[in-house]
Every structure is written in C-alpha cells, then in structure tokens.
mmCIF file of C-alpha atoms in Angstrom:
data_model
loop_
_atom_site.group_PDB
_atom_site.id
_atom_site.type_symbol
_atom_site.label_atom_id
_atom_site.label_comp_id
_atom_site.label_asym_id
_atom_site.label_seq_id
_atom_site.Cartn_x
_atom_site.Cartn_y
_atom_site.Cartn_z
ATOM 1 C CA MET A 4 -30.694 12.717 33.401
ATOM 2 C CA ASN A 5 -30.858 16.436 34.038
ATOM 3 C CA GLN A 6 -28.049 17.323 36.442
ATOM 4 C CA ASP A 7 -28.499 21.096 36.394
ATOM 5 C CA GLY A 8 -26.880 22.360 39.579
ATOM 6 C CA ARG A 9 -26.833 19.018 41.408
ATOM 7 C CA ILE A 10 -23.638 17.967 43.143
ATOM 8 C CA PRO A 11 -22.532 14.632 41.678
ATOM 9 C CA ASP A 12 -21.095 11.888 43.854
ATOM 10 C CA GLU A 13 -17.332 11.411 43.957
ATOM 11 C CA ALA A 14 -17.218 8.724 41.250
ATOM 12 C CA ARG A 15 -19.307 10.816 38.871
ATOM 13 C CA GLN A 16 -17.086 13.836 39.554
ATOM 14 C CA GLY A 17 -14.173 11.716 38.342
ATOM 15 C CA ASP A 18 -16.127 10.818 35.204
ATOM 16 C CA ILE A 19 -16.850 14.482 34.514
ATOM 17 C CA LEU A 20 -13.183 15.406 34.894
ATOM 18 C CA ALA A 21 -12.123 12.527 32.633
ATOM 19 C CA ILE A 22 -14.554 13.583 29.888
ATOM 20 C CA GLU A 23 -13.465 17.211 30.163
ATOM 21 C CA ASP A 24 -9.851 16.015 29.916
ATOM 22 C CA LEU A 25 -10.812 14.032 26.804
ATOM 23 C CA ALA A 26 -12.025 17.254 25.155
ATOM 24 C CA ILE A 27 -8.841 19.097 26.148
ATOM 25 C CA SER A 28 -6.685 16.212 24.893
ATOM 26 C CA TYR A 29 -8.571 16.418 21.590
ATOM 27 C CA ALA A 30 -7.732 20.131 21.290
ATOM 28 C CA HIS A 31 -4.038 19.588 21.969
ATOM 29 C CA ALA A 32 -3.832 16.591 19.612
ATOM 30 C CA VAL A 33 -5.279 18.695 16.781
ATOM 31 C CA ASP A 34 -3.126 21.731 17.573
ATOM 32 C CA ASP A 35 -0.006 19.522 17.759
ATOM 33 C CA ARG A 36 -1.075 17.675 14.590
ATOM 34 C CA ASP A 37 -0.617 14.417 16.460
ATOM 35 C CA TRP A 38 -3.100 12.369 14.462
ATOM 36 C CA GLY A 39 -2.208 9.086 16.180
ATOM 37 C CA ARG A 40 -3.018 10.614 19.568
ATOM 38 C CA TRP A 41 -6.179 12.160 18.097
ATOM 39 C CA GLU A 42 -7.361 8.807 16.701
ATOM 40 C CA ALA A 43 -6.748 7.055 20.045
ATOM 41 C CA LEU A 44 -9.311 9.368 21.706
ATOM 42 C CA PHE A 45 -12.129 7.659 19.751
ATOM 43 C CA THR A 46 -13.627 4.205 19.554
ATOM 44 C CA PRO A 47 -12.569 2.633 16.233
ATOM 45 C CA ASP A 48 -16.166 2.706 14.959
ATOM 46 C CA ALA A 49 -16.914 6.254 16.123
ATOM 47 C CA VAL A 50 -18.662 8.658 13.768
ATOM 48 C CA VAL A 51 -16.818 11.949 13.271
ATOM 49 C CA ASP A 52 -18.581 14.624 11.219
ATOM 50 C CA TYR A 53 -16.904 17.868 10.155
ATOM 51 C CA THR A 54 -19.147 18.521 7.146
ATOM 52 C CA SER A 55 -20.597 21.735 8.607
ATOM 53 C CA ALA A 56 -17.085 23.217 8.432
ATOM 54 C CA GLY A 57 -16.426 22.028 4.886
ATOM 55 C CA GLY A 58 -14.734 18.809 6.022
ATOM 56 C CA ILE A 59 -15.661 15.153 5.773
ATOM 57 C CA MET A 60 -17.505 12.554 7.811
ATOM 58 C CA GLY A 61 -16.074 9.138 8.603
ATOM 59 C CA ASN A 62 -14.483 6.944 11.224
ATOM 60 C CA PRO A 63 -11.381 8.009 13.171
ATOM 61 C CA ALA A 64 -8.935 6.168 10.885
ATOM 62 C CA GLU A 65 -10.405 7.868 7.809
ATOM 63 C CA LEU A 66 -10.252 11.299 9.431
ATOM 64 C CA ALA A 67 -6.696 10.777 10.739
ATOM 65 C CA ALA A 68 -5.600 9.998 7.162
ATOM 66 C CA TRP A 69 -7.444 13.082 5.831
ATOM 67 C CA PHE A 70 -6.112 15.590 8.389
ATOM 68 C CA PRO A 71 -2.531 16.161 7.127
ATOM 69 C CA GLU A 72 -3.674 17.446 3.743
ATOM 70 C CA ALA A 73 -6.693 19.277 5.179
ATOM 71 C CA PHE A 74 -4.512 21.135 7.702
ATOM 72 C CA ALA A 75 -1.697 21.974 5.263
ATOM 73 C CA ALA A 76 -3.106 25.491 4.760
ATOM 74 C CA PHE A 77 -2.824 26.315 8.478
ATOM 75 C CA GLU A 78 0.508 27.535 9.833
ATOM 76 C CA TRP A 79 -0.802 26.996 13.348
ATOM 77 C CA CYS A 80 -4.087 26.494 15.158
ATOM 78 C CA MET A 81 -5.402 26.888 18.702
ATOM 79 C CA HIS A 82 -8.569 25.120 19.783
ATOM 80 C CA SER A 83 -10.117 26.505 22.983
ATOM 81 C CA MET A 84 -12.877 24.416 24.572
ATOM 82 C CA SER A 85 -15.445 25.964 26.918
ATOM 83 C CA THR A 86 -18.978 25.705 28.289
ATOM 84 C CA HIS A 87 -18.851 21.903 28.471
ATOM 85 C CA GLU A 88 -22.156 20.242 29.340
ATOM 86 C CA ILE A 89 -22.187 16.504 30.079
ATOM 87 C CA ARG A 90 -25.276 14.344 30.616
ATOM 88 C CA PHE A 91 -25.001 10.722 31.738
ATOM 89 C CA SER A 92 -27.391 8.152 30.312
ATOM 90 C CA GLY A 93 -25.857 5.159 32.059
ATOM 91 C CA GLU A 94 -22.838 4.065 34.051
ATOM 92 C CA ASP A 95 -20.608 3.998 30.965
ATOM 93 C CA GLU A 96 -22.438 6.302 28.533
ATOM 94 C CA ALA A 97 -22.893 10.045 28.277
ATOM 95 C CA THR A 98 -23.667 12.785 25.805
ATOM 96 C CA GLY A 99 -22.321 16.272 25.769
ATOM 97 C CA ARG A 100 -21.772 19.495 23.967
ATOM 98 C CA VAL A 101 -18.853 21.847 24.141
ATOM 99 C CA HIS A 102 -18.158 25.211 22.548
ATOM 100 C CA VAL A 103 -14.950 25.602 20.577
ATOM 101 C CA LEU A 104 -13.160 28.680 19.319
ATOM 102 C CA ASN A 105 -10.725 27.504 16.674
ATOM 103 C CA ARG A 106 -8.204 30.238 15.852
ATOM 104 C CA ASN A 107 -5.885 29.571 12.915
ATOM 105 C CA GLY A 108 -2.939 31.256 11.264
ATOM 106 C CA VAL A 109 -3.051 31.242 7.465
ATOM 107 C CA ARG A 110 -1.333 33.038 4.585
ATOM 108 C CA VAL A 111 -3.169 34.393 1.570
ATOM 109 C CA ASP A 112 -1.169 36.012 -1.215
ATOM 110 C CA GLY A 113 1.819 36.141 1.149
ATOM 111 C CA GLU A 114 -0.099 38.021 3.839
ATOM 112 C CA ALA A 115 -0.678 36.585 7.322
ATOM 113 C CA GLU A 116 -4.316 36.314 8.390
ATOM 114 C CA ILE A 117 -6.207 35.049 11.406
ATOM 115 C CA LEU A 118 -9.110 32.719 10.697
ATOM 116 C CA ASP A 119 -11.622 32.181 13.514
ATOM 117 C CA ILE A 120 -14.148 29.371 13.510
ATOM 118 C CA GLY A 121 -16.740 29.139 16.259
ATOM 119 C CA ALA A 122 -18.553 25.857 16.664
ATOM 120 C CA VAL A 123 -20.366 23.514 18.998
ATOM 121 C CA TYR A 124 -19.306 19.883 19.221
ATOM 122 C CA GLN A 125 -22.174 17.481 19.883
ATOM 123 C CA ASP A 126 -20.630 14.387 21.451
ATOM 124 C CA ARG A 127 -21.411 10.874 22.594
ATOM 125 C CA TYR A 128 -18.977 9.327 25.068
ATOM 126 C CA VAL A 129 -18.469 5.732 26.182
ATOM 127 C CA ARG A 130 -16.273 4.245 28.861
ATOM 128 C CA GLN A 131 -14.208 1.297 27.630
ATOM 129 C CA ASP A 132 -11.533 -0.463 29.661
ATOM 130 C CA GLY A 133 -11.681 2.232 32.333
ATOM 131 C CA ARG A 134 -11.244 5.084 29.852
ATOM 132 C CA TRP A 135 -13.724 7.582 28.415
ATOM 133 C CA LEU A 136 -13.654 7.864 24.601
ATOM 134 C CA PHE A 137 -15.577 9.655 21.899
ATOM 135 C CA ALA A 138 -18.154 7.386 20.231
ATOM 136 C CA GLU A 139 -19.426 10.305 18.148
ATOM 137 C CA ARG A 140 -18.382 13.899 17.516
ATOM 138 C CA ILE A 141 -20.396 16.168 15.252
ATOM 139 C CA GLU A 142 -19.237 19.714 14.619
ATOM 140 C CA HIS A 143 -21.910 22.380 14.196
ATOM 141 C CA THR A 144 -20.123 25.432 12.794
ATOM 142 C CA ARG A 145 -21.709 28.672 14.009
ATOM 143 C CA TYR A 146 -19.465 31.253 12.367
ATOM 144 C CA ILE A 147 -16.341 31.774 10.292
ATOM 145 C CA ASP A 148 -14.552 35.114 10.495
ATOM 146 C CA GLY A 149 -11.316 36.525 9.135
ATOM 147 C CA GLY A 150 -9.922 37.835 5.889
ATOM 148 C CA LYS A 151 -9.752 36.433 2.383
ATOM 149 C CA PHE A 152 -9.260 32.844 3.555
ATOM 150 C CA ALA A 153 -12.438 33.025 5.647
ATOM 151 C CA GLU A 154 -14.383 34.289 2.646
ATOM 152 C CA MET A 155 -13.095 31.391 0.527
ATOM 153 C CA LEU A 156 -13.936 28.888 3.277
ATOM 154 C CA LYS A 157 -17.462 30.233 3.736
ATOM 155 C CA GLY A 158 -18.230 29.086 0.199
ATOM 156 C CA THR A 159 -17.471 25.454 1.111
ATOM 157 C CA VAL A 160 -19.325 25.016 4.410
ATOM 158 C CA GLY A 161 -22.715 23.438 4.887
#
C-alpha cells in the first residue's frame, strides 16, 4: 500500500518505529562486531545478499560465520542508516529500503585510509512472536570511494 504522506494509526506508528529500530540495531551489531546479535535480527531462513559489495549470499548463520574473517581488514566501521521507506503488505509483513553510508577505517601499506561505501538495502520484514525481523536483506552497492583499498575492492564487486 502506498502510504506517501498519510498519517498511520497508532499501532502502525509502533510498527514503523520497531522496523526503524531493527535497522539501527543492525548497524550497531555490525559496527560492534556482535555477530550473535546481528544473526538474531533475522529469521533463521532469511536470505542475506552482499554480493554487490564483493561479499556472499546465504542465510544468517552462514553470514555470521563469514563475518569475522571478512571484517578482519577493517580497524573500525560506522554504518549510518537514513531515508528509510517502509511499505506494509499485511498485518505482519512489510518491505522497505534504506540508504546506508558505511565508513570504514583500513590500513594499506601501513597508512591509514578511509573507505566509504554507499548502498541501498532492499528489505523484507516479518513480525514473529511480537517482534519485527529481517526475512530478506539485499545490498545494492552504489559507490565505493577511498584510497588504495577502495581501488582493490572495486575490482571484486558486482
């Protein structure tokens, strides 16, 4: 349903806030490298696809196992979520998209660099046991910018 500009009822406002909180929790779980927390934000059978950024696609357990090695190159990261659009398709189902600026600290040849990745997450959300979860998250990388590390990464993205 197109909600552009309509004021949702009180219950739906709560749903919107919960889904926005889900996206923020995702960002903090990744930045804190808390892969157990990250995995708990998804249904067990969710599809997670990071292939556009040079990553993998799989279920949350597979991705949680992959993350520690994949993130070893980053000294730190900061995911900033914005421009969140949520569309409800039923009482317990919604789709959404959210912009992310993923800023990372890396070292190349001993020199500190900043790596920026801009992307859009295309999401599907479901409510289970009174909680909104990701049922699908697909990253669509829009740009990669930075120094030598960014140039190396650009050669691996789809």
